[in-house]
Coordinates of C-alpha atoms and ligand atoms in Angstrom, one line a residue:
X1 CA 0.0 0.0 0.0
X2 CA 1.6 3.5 -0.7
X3 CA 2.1 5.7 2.4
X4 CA 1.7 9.1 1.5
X5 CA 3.3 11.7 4.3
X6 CA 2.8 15.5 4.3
X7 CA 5.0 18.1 5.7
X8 CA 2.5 21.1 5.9
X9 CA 2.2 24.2 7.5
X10 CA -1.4 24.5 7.3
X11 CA -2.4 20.9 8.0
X12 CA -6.5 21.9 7.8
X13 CA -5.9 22.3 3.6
X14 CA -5.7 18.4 3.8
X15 CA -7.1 16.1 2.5
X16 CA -9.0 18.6 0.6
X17 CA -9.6 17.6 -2.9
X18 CA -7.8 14.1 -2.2
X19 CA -11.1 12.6 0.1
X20 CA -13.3 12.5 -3.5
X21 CA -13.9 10.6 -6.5
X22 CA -11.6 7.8 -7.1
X23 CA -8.8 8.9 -5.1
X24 CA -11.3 9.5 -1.8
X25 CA -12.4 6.2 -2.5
X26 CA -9.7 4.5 -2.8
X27 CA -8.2 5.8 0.2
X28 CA -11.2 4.6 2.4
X29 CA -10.6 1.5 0.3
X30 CA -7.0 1.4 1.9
X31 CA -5.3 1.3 -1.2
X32 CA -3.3 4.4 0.0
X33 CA -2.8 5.9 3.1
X34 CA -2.8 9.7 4.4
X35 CA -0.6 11.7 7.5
X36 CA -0.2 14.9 7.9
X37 CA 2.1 16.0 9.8
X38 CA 2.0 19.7 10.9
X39 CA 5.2 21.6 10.8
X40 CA 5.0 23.5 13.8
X41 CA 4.6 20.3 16.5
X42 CA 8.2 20.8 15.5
X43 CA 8.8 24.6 16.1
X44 CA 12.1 25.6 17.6
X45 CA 10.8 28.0 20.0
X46 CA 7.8 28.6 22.5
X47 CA 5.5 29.7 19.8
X48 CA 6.0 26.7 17.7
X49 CA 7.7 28.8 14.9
X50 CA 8.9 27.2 12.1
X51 CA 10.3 29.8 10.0
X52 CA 13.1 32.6 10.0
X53 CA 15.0 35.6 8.1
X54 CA 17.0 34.8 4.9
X55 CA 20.7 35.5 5.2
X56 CA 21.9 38.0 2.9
X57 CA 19.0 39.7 3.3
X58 CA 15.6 39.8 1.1
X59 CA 12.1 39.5 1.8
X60 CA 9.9 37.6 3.5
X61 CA 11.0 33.9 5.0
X62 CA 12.5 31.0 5.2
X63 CA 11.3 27.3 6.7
X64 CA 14.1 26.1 8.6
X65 CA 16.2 23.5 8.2
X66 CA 16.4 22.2 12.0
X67 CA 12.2 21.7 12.0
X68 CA 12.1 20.2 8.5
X69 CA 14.6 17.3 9.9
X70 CA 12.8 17.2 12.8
X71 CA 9.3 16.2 11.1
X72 CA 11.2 14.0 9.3
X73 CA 12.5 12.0 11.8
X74 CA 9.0 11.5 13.3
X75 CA 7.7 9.4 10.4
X76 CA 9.0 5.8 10.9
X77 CA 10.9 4.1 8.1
X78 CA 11.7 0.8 8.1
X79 CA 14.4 -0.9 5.9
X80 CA 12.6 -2.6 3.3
X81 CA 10.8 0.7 2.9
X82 CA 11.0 2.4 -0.6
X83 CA 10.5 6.5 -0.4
X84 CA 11.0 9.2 -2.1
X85 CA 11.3 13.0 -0.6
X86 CA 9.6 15.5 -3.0
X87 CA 10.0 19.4 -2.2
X88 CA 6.9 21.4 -4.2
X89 CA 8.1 24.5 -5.3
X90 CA 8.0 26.9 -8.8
X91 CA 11.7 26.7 -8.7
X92 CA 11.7 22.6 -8.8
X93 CA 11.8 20.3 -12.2
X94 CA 8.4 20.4 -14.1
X95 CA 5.9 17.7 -12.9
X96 CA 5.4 15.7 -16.1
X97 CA 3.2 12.3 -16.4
X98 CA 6.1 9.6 -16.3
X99 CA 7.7 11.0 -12.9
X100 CA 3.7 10.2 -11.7
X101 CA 4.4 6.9 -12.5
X102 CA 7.4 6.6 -11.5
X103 CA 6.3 8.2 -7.7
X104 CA 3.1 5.8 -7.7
X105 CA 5.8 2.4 -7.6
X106 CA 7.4 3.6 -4.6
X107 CA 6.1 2.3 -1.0
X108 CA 6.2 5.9 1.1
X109 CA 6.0 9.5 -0.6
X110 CA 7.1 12.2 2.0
X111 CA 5.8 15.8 0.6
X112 CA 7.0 18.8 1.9
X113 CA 4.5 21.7 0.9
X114 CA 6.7 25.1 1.0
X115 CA 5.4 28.4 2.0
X116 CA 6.6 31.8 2.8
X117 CA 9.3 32.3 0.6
X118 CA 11.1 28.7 0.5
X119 CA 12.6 26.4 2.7
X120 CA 16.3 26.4 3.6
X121 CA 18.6 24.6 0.6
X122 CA 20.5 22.9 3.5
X123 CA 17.3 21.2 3.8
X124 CA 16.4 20.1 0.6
X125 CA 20.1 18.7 -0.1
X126 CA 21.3 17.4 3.1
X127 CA 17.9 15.5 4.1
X128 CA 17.8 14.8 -0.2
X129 CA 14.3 16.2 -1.4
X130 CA 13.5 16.2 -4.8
X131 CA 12.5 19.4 -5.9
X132 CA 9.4 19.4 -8.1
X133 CA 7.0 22.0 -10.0
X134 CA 3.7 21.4 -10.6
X135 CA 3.8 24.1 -13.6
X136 CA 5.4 27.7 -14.8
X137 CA 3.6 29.8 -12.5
X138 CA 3.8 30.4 -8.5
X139 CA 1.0 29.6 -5.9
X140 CA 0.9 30.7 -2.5
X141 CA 2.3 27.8 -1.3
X142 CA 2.7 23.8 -1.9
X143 CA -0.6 22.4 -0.2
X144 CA -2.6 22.6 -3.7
X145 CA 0.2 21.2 -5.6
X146 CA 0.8 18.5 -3.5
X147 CA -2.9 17.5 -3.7
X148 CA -2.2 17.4 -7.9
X149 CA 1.0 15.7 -7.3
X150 CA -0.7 13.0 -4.8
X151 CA -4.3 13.2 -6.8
X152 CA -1.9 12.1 -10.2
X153 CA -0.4 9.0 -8.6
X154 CA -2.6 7.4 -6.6
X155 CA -5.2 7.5 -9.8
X156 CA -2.1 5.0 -11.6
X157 CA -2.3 2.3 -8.7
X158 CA -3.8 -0.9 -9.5
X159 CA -7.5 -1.2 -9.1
X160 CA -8.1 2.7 -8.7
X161 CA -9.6 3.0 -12.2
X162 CA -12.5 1.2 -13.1
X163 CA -11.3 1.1 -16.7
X164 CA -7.7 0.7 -16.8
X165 CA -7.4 0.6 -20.6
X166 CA -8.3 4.2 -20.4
X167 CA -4.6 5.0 -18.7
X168 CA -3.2 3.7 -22.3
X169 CA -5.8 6.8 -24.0
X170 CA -5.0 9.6 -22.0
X171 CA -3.0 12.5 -23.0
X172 CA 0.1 12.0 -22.7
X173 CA 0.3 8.7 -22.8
X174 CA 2.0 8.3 -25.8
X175 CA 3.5 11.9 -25.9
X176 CA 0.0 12.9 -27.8
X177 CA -3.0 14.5 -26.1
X178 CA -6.0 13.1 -26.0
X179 CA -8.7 13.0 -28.9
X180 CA -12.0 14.2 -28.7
X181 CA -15.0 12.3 -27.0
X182 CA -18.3 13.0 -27.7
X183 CA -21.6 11.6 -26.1
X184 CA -25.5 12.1 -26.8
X185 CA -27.6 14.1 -28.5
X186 CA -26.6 12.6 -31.5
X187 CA -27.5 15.9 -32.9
X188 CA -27.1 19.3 -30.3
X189 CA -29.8 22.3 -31.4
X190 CA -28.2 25.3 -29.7
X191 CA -29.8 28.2 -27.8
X192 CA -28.8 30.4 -31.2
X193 CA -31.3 27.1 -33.0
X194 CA -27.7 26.0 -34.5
X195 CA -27.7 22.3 -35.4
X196 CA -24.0 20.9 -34.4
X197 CA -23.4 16.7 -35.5
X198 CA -21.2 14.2 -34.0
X199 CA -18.8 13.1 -36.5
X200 CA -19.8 10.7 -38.5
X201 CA -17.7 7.9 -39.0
X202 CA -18.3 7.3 -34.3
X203 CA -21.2 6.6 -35.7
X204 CA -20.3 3.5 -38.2
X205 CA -19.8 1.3 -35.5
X206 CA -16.3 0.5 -37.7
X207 CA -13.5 -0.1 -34.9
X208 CA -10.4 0.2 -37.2
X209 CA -12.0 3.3 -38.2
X210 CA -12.5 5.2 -35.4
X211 CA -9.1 4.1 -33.8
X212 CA -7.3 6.2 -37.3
X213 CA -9.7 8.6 -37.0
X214 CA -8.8 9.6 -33.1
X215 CA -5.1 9.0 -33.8
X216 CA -5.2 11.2 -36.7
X217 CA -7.3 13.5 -34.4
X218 CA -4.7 12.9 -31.7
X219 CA -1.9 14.2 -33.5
X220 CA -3.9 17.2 -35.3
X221 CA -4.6 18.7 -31.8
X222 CA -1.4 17.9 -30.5
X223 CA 0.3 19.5 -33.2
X224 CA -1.5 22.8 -32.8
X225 CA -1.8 23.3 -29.2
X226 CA 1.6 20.9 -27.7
X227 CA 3.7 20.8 -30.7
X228 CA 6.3 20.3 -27.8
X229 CA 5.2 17.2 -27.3
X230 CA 6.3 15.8 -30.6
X231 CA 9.5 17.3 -30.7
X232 CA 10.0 15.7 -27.3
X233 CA 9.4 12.2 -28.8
X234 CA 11.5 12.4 -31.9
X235 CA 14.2 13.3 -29.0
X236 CA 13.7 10.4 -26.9
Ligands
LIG301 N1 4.5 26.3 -4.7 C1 4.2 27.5 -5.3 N2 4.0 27.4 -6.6 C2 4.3 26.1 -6.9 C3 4.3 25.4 -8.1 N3 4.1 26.0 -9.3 N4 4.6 24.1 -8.0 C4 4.9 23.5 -6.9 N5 4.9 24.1 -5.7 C5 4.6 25.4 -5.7

């Protein structure tokens, strides 16, 4: 089962969006498990503080090392334990779908969810967190993105999907985005009274041709809106 771990200031953001759909059920299912662990049980002074003034100056501050180490140390670990340390934060490597999978395999995932300005580098390298993005653009903190982070592997463990085929669909499952889906009416009047079709050939009910029509669709939209994507693969 994997053992997810938080290291959170603000413990009451969790488990926020990670108690619904799939991923809620399948945490009441036990196929994952939950702890948060607050930061400030492990403050260094009276008032439980966890945090302190860059040096060098600059603004705003800094989680320190000495209470990071300290949380750490209260989550057991046995040998035979696999884990993996991830530090969210804008300036980390971009979250991408393969390092999900690659994060789902392991037995224990200890997240620790920055604030203020960052955490102290001592802590990230000494104590060896990986630092991860969720995306080009800064939140407030790490909470939400660990909650995407968390929300993207647990939906790759066995059993969590009803359909698991669909994992081999998705975007980006073969460096393409996905192609488009469409359900009933057959034929959608508009409030402007405009008729608007499915396309046709979902309609035939002929399987090797809608599987080259969503590839070709596949690769149409990937081309226009991700054309990163295919670069990426010719690359690899
Ligand atoms: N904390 C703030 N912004 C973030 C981001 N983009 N990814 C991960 N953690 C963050």
């Amino acid at each position: 089962m994997l053992s997810v771990k938080i290291l959170t200031a603000y413990p009451d953001m969790f488990p926020g969006a990670l108690k619904y759909s799939i991923v809620g059920n399948a945490l009441k299912e036990k196929k994952w498990s939950l702890d948060i662990i607050n930061l400030h049980d492990y403050g260094y002074d009276q008032r439980k503080s966890i945090d302190d003034e860059p040096f060098g100056g600059g603004p705003g501050m800094l989680i320190r090392p000495d209470v990071v180490e300290k949380a750490l140390l209260s989550i057991d670990c046995q040998n035979h334990v696999t884990r993996k340390l991830i530090y969210l934060t804008p300036a980390g490597k971009v979250l991408k779908q393969s390092n999900l999978a690659e994060f789902s395999q392991f037995n224990q995932l200890i997240i620790l969810c920055g604030r203020f300005e960052g955490v102290d580098q001592r802590a990230i390298e000494i104590l060896k967190f990986a630092e991860i993005s969720i995306g080009d653009y800064v939140l407030a903190g790490g909470e939400i993105a660990a909650q995407v982070l968390v929300e993207g592997c647990i939906r790759l463990l066995p059993g969590v999907i009803g359909q698991p085929e669909s994992l081999f669909e998705e975007s980006f499952s073969n460096n393409l985005l996905e192609y488009p889906q469409y359900t009933r009416p057959q034929v959608w009047n508009d409030a402007q009274n405009e008729d608007h079709e499915v396309p046709k050939v979902l309609l035939s009910g002929h399987h090797e041709k809608i599987k080259q029509w969503r590839t070709n669709k596949s690769i149409e939209k990937t081309k226009l809106i991700r054309p990163d994507l295919l670069v990426k693969e010719k690359k690899e």
